[in-house]
């Protein structure tokens, strides 16, 4: 009995290293860019969003709600944006001079900001179309650059000023509850330390120091870290034991428990202006005047992704949303006055975006591709509808599964046996040609790039099978210019791929042996042979450089061992 004829199995190539890491793919998924330009192109000096880990005291949990807002400060204005709509909802312009550090409270009802005049103002933004001033302090003598709400108490906040002081405030009071002195220059950055208390604060100053303050301890700072450049930004990590400080073009990782620096990160070329947490505090993002943002993982502090903007970056924030605090927007403020919002879609929105992209790609290819895409969509809809119908009727309706046609035969013992016929696998045309030894016709079909099922690996599969049958030359010879050019182009394109190179070299030798004498009579043939020669020369040059580099590395390793 003859063996069953099976289709020629397609080769499975090794995947090799991916040119794009999963981390880079994740940050590249922040697309759907939307830009806003501030009035009079004021620089975007600050972007704030309540921390995902911000929690309120138990007595005030009922007063809080899920925040759907983030705040952008530029010039003498503070704008409140909607996370869902990516549009400004309210604009606060009730400042006498340039505003700084607009910060919204975790419940989304109250906002605080400082300004160049030294004033601090607290606004009620929870109701109505206009913000109402709740409180005004004019205690600082110079510009207030930092205002921050406590992550644990709704009525506690801090401020940092050019008058070299850090102050702790209680919202109902008209005076600061505590003033910290010790800096000898402008204080331009500060924050509360996480950990369940509003008593620990950190500040960074242009006197090149980072100081940690304890409101419960009398006197000056409880911890001081000296740096080589003015401090532009400080960022505590959620554990409460590690602190990041941006000084010049470097970022220092400080251990508060051991009271020593852990690492110095020097991946930027110019001053680092902003730091932000992302991915539930598993990533840190930095922005710099060199126009780059860089993403660091927090275990070994390596750069896992980066991107470039057209203008120096002054502020950035990763805005999260939902109960899982999933990264939603990458907000970047620039010196040019442009606010860039890049959004990462998920769920249904991401599926719709993929469908739109596939439809646009099909339109670019042509009407045939669009028809195939529509047919695939219709097939998916039919399957979904059929599944829904079965789910709805399956409990009450008997589903009859039709039986396959059978044949009755008598075996050697005289018994009648019923057998279902075997379903023969359907062979494609090029596979039938290959089976019937029409090798040239099979090769022509797999090299046809206009065919909807064209795939380079299919051609490689056939060529490998021809080589195993010693029929490679038979499939290549006897061709004219029209039929030899597709094979020549295929070889020239894939000879630089290490997975194809073995077969490509064999095919190239046959092509040179059979058709090199006809090069003078065909310009296109000469052009393709020249392109193949150039590809081979480039690969030889790469191999030579690799060998030279390997020798140099080996010499260095031997020298190090000695």
Coordinates of C-alpha atoms in Angstrom, one line a residue:
X1 CA 0.0 0.0 0.0
X2 CA 1.4 3.4 -1.0
X3 CA 2.3 5.9 1.7
X4 CA 0.2 8.9 2.2
X5 CA 1.5 12.0 0.5
X6 CA 2.0 14.9 2.9
X7 CA 2.6 18.6 2.2
X8 CA 6.2 19.7 2.3
X9 CA 6.8 21.0 5.8
X10 CA 7.8 24.6 5.9
X11 CA 11.2 25.3 7.6
X12 CA 11.2 26.9 11.0
X13 CA 14.0 29.4 11.3
X14 CA 15.6 30.4 14.6
X15 CA 14.3 33.7 15.8
X16 CA 17.6 35.3 16.8
X17 CA 17.9 38.4 19.0
X18 CA 15.1 40.9 18.6
X19 CA 16.2 44.4 17.6
X20 CA 13.6 45.8 19.9
X21 CA 13.4 44.8 23.6
X22 CA 10.0 44.3 25.3
X23 CA 10.7 47.4 27.4
X24 CA 11.4 49.5 24.3
X25 CA 8.2 48.1 22.7
X26 CA 6.3 49.1 25.8
X27 CA 7.4 52.7 25.8
X28 CA 7.0 53.0 22.0
X29 CA 3.4 52.0 22.5
X30 CA 2.9 55.5 23.9
X31 CA 1.7 56.9 20.6
X32 CA -1.5 58.9 19.8
X33 CA 0.4 62.1 20.4
X34 CA -1.4 65.3 21.2
X35 CA 0.3 68.7 21.6
X36 CA -0.8 71.9 23.4
X37 CA 1.1 75.2 23.1
X38 CA 0.9 77.5 26.1
X39 CA -0.3 81.1 25.7
X40 CA 2.6 83.3 24.5
X41 CA 4.7 80.1 24.3
X42 CA 5.5 80.2 28.0
X43 CA 7.9 77.4 29.0
X44 CA 6.1 74.4 30.6
X45 CA 7.8 74.6 34.0
X46 CA 5.9 71.9 36.0
X47 CA 3.6 68.9 35.4
X48 CA 2.1 67.3 38.5
X49 CA -0.1 64.3 39.2
X50 CA -0.9 62.9 42.6
X51 CA 1.2 59.9 43.4
X52 CA -0.4 56.5 42.9
X53 CA 0.7 55.6 46.4
X54 CA -0.8 58.7 48.0
X55 CA -3.2 57.7 50.8
X56 CA -5.2 59.8 53.2
X57 CA -5.8 59.4 56.9
X58 CA -8.6 57.1 57.9
X59 CA -10.7 60.0 59.2
X60 CA -10.7 61.6 55.7
X61 CA -11.0 58.5 53.4
X62 CA -14.7 59.3 52.9
X63 CA -13.8 62.7 51.5
X64 CA -11.5 61.5 48.8
X65 CA -12.4 60.3 45.3
X66 CA -10.6 58.9 42.3
X67 CA -8.6 61.7 40.8
X68 CA -9.1 62.3 37.0
X69 CA -6.9 65.4 36.8
X70 CA -3.4 66.5 36.3
X71 CA -1.9 70.0 36.4
X72 CA 0.4 71.9 34.1
X73 CA 2.1 75.2 35.1
X74 CA 3.4 77.6 32.5
X75 CA 4.1 81.4 32.9
X76 CA 1.5 83.1 35.1
X77 CA -1.1 80.3 34.6
X78 CA -2.0 76.9 35.9
X79 CA -4.1 74.6 33.8
X80 CA -6.1 71.6 35.0
X81 CA -6.3 68.8 32.4
X82 CA -8.6 65.8 32.2
X83 CA -6.9 62.5 32.0
X84 CA -9.6 61.0 29.9
X85 CA -10.1 63.8 27.4
X86 CA -6.5 65.2 27.4
X87 CA -8.0 68.7 27.3
X88 CA -7.8 71.6 29.7
X89 CA -10.8 71.9 32.0
X90 CA -9.9 75.0 33.9
X91 CA -7.3 77.7 33.7
X92 CA -6.2 79.6 36.8
X93 CA -4.6 83.0 36.0
X94 CA -5.0 84.8 39.3
X95 CA -1.3 85.3 39.9
X96 CA 0.6 88.6 40.1
X97 CA 3.8 87.1 38.6
X98 CA 5.0 83.8 37.2
X99 CA 3.5 80.8 38.8
X100 CA 5.4 77.8 40.0
X101 CA 4.7 74.2 41.0
X102 CA 0.9 73.9 40.7
X103 CA 0.0 70.8 42.7
X104 CA -3.5 69.3 43.0
X105 CA -4.5 67.3 46.1
X106 CA -5.1 63.6 45.9
X107 CA -8.9 64.1 46.1
X108 CA -8.9 66.5 43.1
X109 CA -10.7 69.3 45.0
X110 CA -7.9 71.7 46.1
X111 CA -4.9 73.1 44.3
X112 CA -1.8 75.0 45.6
X113 CA 0.8 77.0 43.7
X114 CA 3.6 79.4 44.4
X115 CA 4.7 82.4 42.5
X116 CA 7.7 84.8 41.9
X117 CA 6.2 87.4 44.3
X118 CA 6.7 85.0 47.3
X119 CA 2.9 84.3 47.6
X120 CA 1.3 80.9 48.0
X121 CA -2.3 80.5 47.0
X122 CA -4.7 77.6 47.6
X123 CA -7.7 77.3 45.2
X124 CA -10.9 75.3 45.4
X125 CA -11.2 73.6 42.0
X126 CA -13.8 71.0 42.9
X127 CA -16.9 72.8 41.8
X128 CA -18.0 75.4 39.3
X129 CA -16.2 76.6 36.3
X130 CA -14.0 79.1 38.1
X131 CA -11.4 78.4 40.8
X132 CA -12.0 80.1 44.1
X133 CA -9.1 81.3 46.3
X134 CA -9.3 79.6 49.7
X135 CA -6.1 80.7 51.2
X136 CA -3.2 83.1 50.5
X137 CA 0.1 83.1 52.4
X138 CA 2.7 85.8 51.8
X139 CA 5.3 84.7 54.3
X140 CA 8.2 83.8 51.9
X141 CA 10.3 86.9 51.0
X142 CA 11.4 85.5 47.6
X143 CA 9.9 83.3 44.8
X144 CA 8.3 80.1 45.9
X145 CA 9.5 77.3 43.6
X146 CA 8.0 74.2 45.3
X147 CA 4.6 73.5 46.8
X148 CA 3.7 69.9 47.7
X149 CA 0.7 68.3 49.4
X150 CA 1.3 65.6 52.0
X151 CA 0.6 62.1 50.8
X152 CA -1.0 61.2 54.1
X153 CA -2.8 64.3 55.4
X154 CA -5.2 66.4 53.4
X155 CA -4.5 69.7 55.2
X156 CA -0.7 69.4 55.3
X157 CA 1.7 70.9 52.7
X158 CA 5.2 72.1 52.3
X159 CA 7.0 74.9 50.4
X160 CA 10.6 75.7 49.2
X161 CA 11.7 79.2 48.3
X162 CA 14.6 81.2 47.1
X163 CA 14.8 82.7 50.6
X164 CA 16.7 79.5 51.5
X165 CA 14.0 78.1 53.7
X166 CA 11.7 75.1 53.7
X167 CA 8.4 75.5 55.5
X168 CA 5.7 73.1 56.6
X169 CA 2.1 74.4 56.6
X170 CA -1.3 73.4 58.0
X171 CA -4.1 74.6 55.7
X172 CA -6.3 76.2 58.5
X173 CA -3.4 78.1 59.9
X174 CA -2.1 81.5 58.8
X175 CA 1.5 80.8 59.7
X176 CA 3.8 77.9 59.0
X177 CA 3.8 75.1 61.6
X178 CA 7.6 74.7 61.1
X179 CA 10.4 76.5 59.3
X180 CA 13.6 74.7 58.3
X181 CA 16.8 76.7 57.8
X182 CA 20.2 75.4 56.8
X183 CA 20.6 75.9 53.1
X184 CA 22.9 78.7 51.9
X185 CA 21.4 79.2 48.4
X186 CA 18.1 78.9 46.5
X187 CA 16.0 75.9 47.4
X188 CA 14.5 74.7 44.1
X189 CA 13.3 71.2 44.8
X190 CA 11.6 69.3 47.7
X191 CA 9.2 66.5 48.6
X192 CA 7.6 64.6 51.4
X193 CA 9.2 61.3 52.2
X194 CA 6.8 58.3 51.8
X195 CA 6.3 56.0 54.8
X196 CA 3.0 56.9 56.5
X197 CA 4.1 60.3 58.1
X198 CA 4.2 63.9 57.0
X199 CA 7.1 64.7 59.4
X200 CA 10.0 63.7 57.1
X201 CA 10.8 66.1 54.3
X202 CA 13.7 66.4 51.8
X203 CA 14.9 69.4 49.9
X204 CA 17.5 70.2 47.2
X205 CA 19.3 73.5 46.9
X206 CA 21.6 75.4 44.6
X207 CA 24.2 75.2 47.5
X208 CA 24.8 71.7 46.0
X209 CA 23.3 69.8 49.0
X210 CA 20.4 67.5 49.6
X211 CA 19.0 67.8 53.1
X212 CA 16.6 65.6 55.0
X213 CA 14.4 67.3 57.7
X214 CA 12.4 65.8 60.6
X215 CA 9.6 68.1 61.9
X216 CA 9.7 66.2 65.2
X217 CA 13.4 67.0 65.8
X218 CA 14.6 70.4 66.8
X219 CA 17.5 72.1 65.1
X220 CA 18.7 71.7 61.5
X221 CA 18.7 68.9 59.0
X222 CA 19.1 65.3 60.2
X223 CA 21.0 64.2 57.1
X224 CA 23.0 66.0 54.4
X225 CA 24.4 64.8 51.1
X226 CA 26.9 67.0 49.3
X227 CA 27.0 67.1 45.5
X228 CA 29.2 68.6 42.8
X229 CA 26.4 70.6 41.1
X230 CA 23.3 72.5 42.1
X231 CA 20.3 70.3 42.8
X232 CA 17.5 70.6 40.3
X233 CA 15.1 67.8 41.4
X234 CA 14.7 65.3 44.2
X235 CA 12.5 62.2 44.0
X236 CA 11.9 59.8 46.9
X237 CA 11.2 56.1 46.1
X238 CA 8.2 54.5 47.7
X239 CA 10.1 52.4 50.2
X240 CA 11.2 55.6 52.0
X241 CA 14.8 54.5 52.3
X242 CA 16.1 55.6 48.8
X243 CA 16.2 59.0 47.3
X244 CA 17.1 60.3 43.8
X245 CA 18.7 63.7 43.3
X246 CA 19.4 65.4 39.9
X247 CA 22.6 67.5 40.1
X248 CA 23.9 68.8 36.8
X249 CA 23.8 66.1 34.2
X250 CA 24.0 63.3 36.8
X251 CA 21.5 61.5 38.9
X252 CA 22.6 60.2 42.3
X253 CA 21.0 57.3 44.1
X254 CA 21.1 58.0 47.9
X255 CA 20.6 55.4 50.6
X256 CA 19.1 57.2 53.6
X257 CA 19.6 54.2 56.0
X258 CA 23.3 53.9 55.3
X259 CA 23.6 57.7 54.8
X260 CA 25.7 57.2 51.7
X261 CA 25.3 57.4 47.9
X262 CA 24.7 54.1 46.2
X263 CA 25.2 55.0 42.5
X264 CA 25.9 57.9 40.2
X265 CA 23.9 57.8 36.9
X266 CA 25.6 59.8 34.1
X267 CA 23.5 59.0 30.9
X268 CA 22.5 62.6 30.1
X269 CA 24.7 65.2 28.4
X270 CA 23.1 68.3 29.9
X271 CA 21.3 69.3 33.1
X272 CA 18.6 66.9 34.3
X273 CA 15.5 69.0 35.1
X274 CA 12.8 66.5 36.0
X275 CA 12.3 63.0 37.5
X276 CA 9.1 60.9 37.6
X277 CA 8.0 57.4 38.7
X278 CA 6.3 55.1 36.3
X279 CA 5.0 51.5 36.0
X280 CA 3.9 51.4 39.7
X281 CA 7.3 52.7 40.8
X282 CA 9.2 50.0 39.0
X283 CA 10.7 52.5 36.6
X284 CA 12.1 56.0 36.9
X285 CA 12.0 58.5 34.0
X286 CA 14.3 61.5 33.7
X287 CA 14.1 64.6 31.4
X288 CA 17.0 66.8 30.5
X289 CA 18.0 70.0 28.6
X290 CA 19.6 67.7 26.0
X291 CA 16.0 66.9 24.8
X292 CA 16.2 63.3 25.9
X293 CA 14.0 61.3 28.3
X294 CA 15.5 58.1 29.6
X295 CA 13.8 55.2 31.4
X296 CA 15.7 53.4 34.2
X297 CA 14.9 50.2 35.9
X298 CA 15.2 50.5 39.7
X299 CA 17.2 47.3 40.4
X300 CA 20.6 48.0 38.7
X301 CA 19.7 51.5 37.2
X302 CA 20.3 50.6 33.6
X303 CA 18.6 52.5 30.8
X304 CA 15.9 50.4 29.2
X305 CA 14.5 52.9 26.8
X306 CA 15.0 56.5 25.6
X307 CA 13.5 59.0 23.2
X308 CA 14.3 62.4 21.8
X309 CA 12.3 65.6 21.7
X310 CA 12.8 68.7 19.6
X311 CA 13.2 71.2 22.5
X312 CA 14.9 71.1 26.0
X313 CA 12.7 69.3 28.5
X314 CA 11.8 71.2 31.7
X315 CA 9.2 68.9 33.2
X316 CA 7.7 65.5 32.7
X317 CA 5.2 63.1 34.4
X318 CA 3.8 59.7 33.8
X319 CA 0.1 60.0 34.4
X320 CA -1.6 56.8 35.5
X321 CA -5.3 55.9 35.6
X322 CA -7.7 53.2 36.8
X323 CA -7.7 51.2 39.9
X324 CA -4.5 49.4 38.9
X325 CA -2.7 52.7 38.3
X326 CA -1.8 51.7 34.8
X327 CA 0.4 54.1 32.8
X328 CA -1.8 56.1 30.6
X329 CA -0.1 59.3 29.4
X330 CA 3.5 60.4 29.1
X331 CA 3.3 64.2 29.6
X332 CA 6.4 66.2 28.6
X333 CA 6.8 70.0 29.0
X334 CA 9.4 71.8 26.9
X335 CA 11.2 75.1 26.8
X336 CA 9.4 76.0 23.6
X337 CA 6.0 76.1 25.4
X338 CA 4.8 72.8 23.9
X339 CA 3.1 70.2 26.1
X340 CA 3.4 66.8 24.5
X341 CA 0.9 64.1 25.6
X342 CA 1.6 60.6 24.4
X343 CA -1.1 58.0 25.2
X344 CA -0.8 54.3 25.6
X345 CA -4.1 52.6 24.6
X346 CA -5.3 49.4 26.2
X347 CA -8.3 47.0 26.0
X348 CA -11.0 47.9 23.4
X349 CA -9.3 51.2 22.4
X350 CA -6.1 49.4 21.6
X351 CA -8.0 46.8 19.5
X352 CA -9.8 49.5 17.6
X353 CA -6.5 51.3 16.9
X354 CA -4.9 48.1 15.6
X355 CA -7.9 47.6 13.3
X356 CA -7.6 51.1 12.0
X357 CA -3.9 50.6 11.4
X358 CA -4.4 47.3 9.5
X359 CA -7.1 48.9 7.4
X360 CA -4.9 51.8 6.5
X361 CA -2.0 49.5 5.6
X362 CA -4.4 47.4 3.4
X363 CA -5.6 50.6 1.6
X364 CA -2.0 51.5 0.9
X365 CA -1.3 48.1 -0.6
X366 CA -4.3 48.0 -2.9
X367 CA -7.9 46.9 -3.3
X368 CA -7.1 43.2 -3.2
X369 CA -5.5 43.5 0.2
X370 CA -8.5 45.5 1.5
X371 CA -10.9 42.8 0.2
X372 CA -8.9 40.1 2.0
X373 CA -9.0 42.1 5.2
X374 CA -12.7 42.6 4.9
X375 CA -13.2 38.8 4.3
X376 CA -11.1 38.1 7.4
X377 CA -13.2 40.5 9.5
X378 CA -16.4 38.9 8.2
X379 CA -15.2 35.5 9.0
X380 CA -14.3 36.5 12.6
X381 CA -17.7 38.1 13.0
X382 CA -19.4 34.9 11.8
X383 CA -17.4 32.8 14.3
X384 CA -18.2 35.2 17.2
X385 CA -21.9 35.3 16.3
X386 CA -22.0 31.5 16.0
X387 CA -20.4 31.1 19.4
X388 CA -22.9 33.5 20.9
X389 CA -25.8 31.6 19.4
X390 CA -24.5 28.3 20.7
X391 CA -24.0 29.8 24.2
X392 CA -27.6 31.0 24.1
X393 CA -29.3 27.9 22.7
X394 CA -27.0 25.2 23.9
X395 CA -28.8 24.4 27.1
X396 CA -32.3 24.0 25.5
X397 CA -31.6 22.7 22.0
X398 CA -30.0 19.4 20.9
X399 CA -27.1 20.0 18.6
X400 CA -26.8 17.3 15.9
X401 CA -23.3 16.7 14.7
X402 CA -23.4 15.2 11.2
X403 CA -21.4 12.0 10.6
X404 CA -18.8 11.6 8.0
X405 CA -19.6 9.4 4.9
X406 CA -18.4 5.9 5.4
X407 CA -17.4 2.9 3.3
X408 CA -18.1 -0.8 4.0
X409 CA -15.4 -3.3 3.3
X410 CA -15.0 -7.1 4.0
X411 CA -11.8 -8.0 5.9
X412 CA -9.8 -11.2 5.6
X413 CA -11.9 -12.9 8.3
X414 CA -15.1 -12.3 6.2
X415 CA -16.4 -9.6 8.6
X416 CA -18.0 -6.5 7.3
X417 CA -16.2 -3.4 8.6
X418 CA -17.3 0.2 8.2
X419 CA -14.5 2.7 7.7
X420 CA -14.5 6.5 7.4
X421 CA -12.5 7.7 4.4
X422 CA -9.3 9.4 5.1
X423 CA -9.3 13.1 4.2
X424 CA -6.3 13.8 2.0
X425 CA -4.4 16.9 2.7
X426 CA -4.8 19.5 0.0
X427 CA -1.6 20.4 -1.7
X428 CA -0.8 23.8 -3.0
X429 CA 0.1 24.2 -6.6
X430 CA 3.8 24.6 -6.1
X431 CA 3.9 21.5 -3.9
X432 CA 2.1 19.5 -6.6
X433 CA 4.6 20.7 -9.1
X434 CA 7.5 19.7 -6.8
X435 CA 6.0 16.3 -6.2
X436 CA 5.6 15.8 -10.0
X437 CA 9.2 16.9 -10.7
X438 CA 8.2 20.2 -12.3
X439 CA 10.9 22.0 -10.3
X440 CA 11.2 25.1 -12.4
X441 CA 7.5 25.8 -12.3
X442 CA 7.4 25.3 -8.5
X443 CA 10.3 27.7 -8.1
X444 CA 8.7 30.3 -10.2
X445 CA 5.5 30.2 -8.0
X446 CA 7.3 30.6 -4.7
X447 CA 9.3 33.5 -6.1
X448 CA 6.3 35.4 -7.2
X449 CA 6.1 38.4 -4.9
X450 CA 2.7 39.5 -6.2
X451 CA 1.1 36.3 -5.0
X452 CA -1.0 37.0 -1.8
X453 CA 0.6 34.0 0.0
X454 CA 4.2 34.9 -0.9
X455 CA 6.6 34.3 2.0
X456 CA 10.4 34.2 1.8
X457 CA 10.7 31.1 4.0
X458 CA 8.5 29.2 1.5
X459 CA 11.1 29.8 -1.2
X460 CA 13.8 28.7 1.2
X461 CA 11.9 25.6 2.0
X462 CA 11.7 24.6 -1.6
X463 CA 15.3 25.4 -2.4
X464 CA 16.5 23.3 0.6
X465 CA 14.2 20.4 -0.6
X466 CA 15.7 20.8 -4.1
X467 CA 19.2 20.6 -2.8
X468 CA 18.4 17.5 -0.8
X469 CA 17.1 15.9 -4.1
X470 CA 20.2 17.2 -6.0
X471 CA 17.7 19.0 -8.3
X472 CA 18.8 22.5 -7.6
X473 CA 20.7 23.0 -10.9
X474 CA 17.8 21.4 -12.8
X475 CA 15.4 24.0 -11.3
X476 CA 17.7 26.9 -12.1
X477 CA 18.9 26.1 -15.6
X478 CA 17.1 26.8 -18.9
X479 CA 15.7 30.2 -17.9
X480 CA 15.3 33.4 -19.8
X481 CA 15.9 36.9 -18.4
X482 CA 12.3 37.3 -17.1
X483 CA 12.4 34.1 -15.0
X484 CA 16.0 34.3 -13.8
X485 CA 15.7 37.9 -12.4
X486 CA 13.3 37.1 -9.5
X487 CA 15.7 34.3 -8.3
X488 CA 18.6 36.7 -8.6
X489 CA 16.8 39.4 -6.6
X490 CA 15.8 36.9 -3.9
X491 CA 19.4 35.7 -3.5
X492 CA 20.8 39.3 -3.4
X493 CA 18.2 40.3 -0.7
X494 CA 18.7 37.4 1.6
X495 CA 22.4 36.5 1.3
X496 CA 23.1 38.8 4.2
X497 CA 20.8 36.8 6.5
X498 CA 22.8 34.1 8.3
X499 CA 19.8 31.8 8.2
X500 CA 19.6 31.9 4.4
X501 CA 23.3 32.2 3.5
X502 CA 24.1 28.5 3.0
X503 CA 21.3 28.0 0.4
X504 CA 21.9 31.5 -1.2
X505 CA 25.6 30.7 -1.7
X506 CA 24.8 27.4 -3.5
X507 CA 22.2 29.2 -5.7
X508 CA 24.5 32.1 -6.4
X509 CA 27.2 29.6 -7.7
X510 CA 24.8 28.0 -10.0
X511 CA 23.6 31.4 -11.3
X512 CA 27.1 32.5 -12.0
X513 CA 28.0 29.3 -13.7
X514 CA 24.9 29.3 -15.9
X515 CA 24.2 32.9 -16.7
X516 CA 27.3 35.0 -16.2
X517 CA 28.1 34.8 -20.0
X518 CA 24.8 36.6 -20.8
X519 CA 25.5 39.7 -18.6
X520 CA 26.8 41.7 -21.4
X521 CA 23.6 41.4 -23.3
X522 CA 21.2 42.5 -20.6
X523 CA 21.5 45.7 -18.5
X524 CA 19.0 44.5 -15.9
X525 CA 20.9 41.2 -15.5
X526 CA 24.2 43.1 -15.1
X527 CA 22.6 45.4 -12.5
X528 CA 21.4 42.5 -10.4
X529 CA 24.7 40.7 -10.6
X530 CA 26.5 43.9 -9.5
X531 CA 24.1 44.3 -6.6
X532 CA 24.8 40.7 -5.6
X533 CA 28.5 41.3 -5.8
X534 CA 28.1 44.5 -3.6
X535 CA 26.2 42.5 -1.0
X536 CA 28.8 39.8 -0.8
X537 CA 31.6 42.5 -0.5
X538 CA 29.8 44.1 2.4
X539 CA 29.4 40.8 4.2
X540 CA 33.0 39.9 3.6
X541 CA 34.0 43.3 5.1
X542 CA 31.8 42.7 8.1
X543 CA 33.3 39.3 8.7
X544 CA 36.8 40.8 8.4
X545 CA 36.0 43.5 11.0
X546 CA 34.5 40.8 13.3
X547 CA 37.7 38.8 13.1
X548 CA 39.9 41.8 13.8
X549 CA 37.7 42.8 16.8
X550 CA 37.8 39.2 18.1
X551 CA 41.6 39.2 17.9
X552 CA 41.8 42.5 19.7
X553 CA 39.5 41.4 22.5
X554 CA 41.4 38.1 22.8
X555 CA 44.7 40.0 23.1
X556 CA 43.2 42.2 25.8
X557 CA 41.9 39.2 27.7
X558 CA 45.3 37.5 27.6
X559 CA 47.0 40.7 28.7
X560 CA 44.6 41.0 31.6
X561 CA 45.2 37.4 32.7
X562 CA 49.0 38.0 32.7

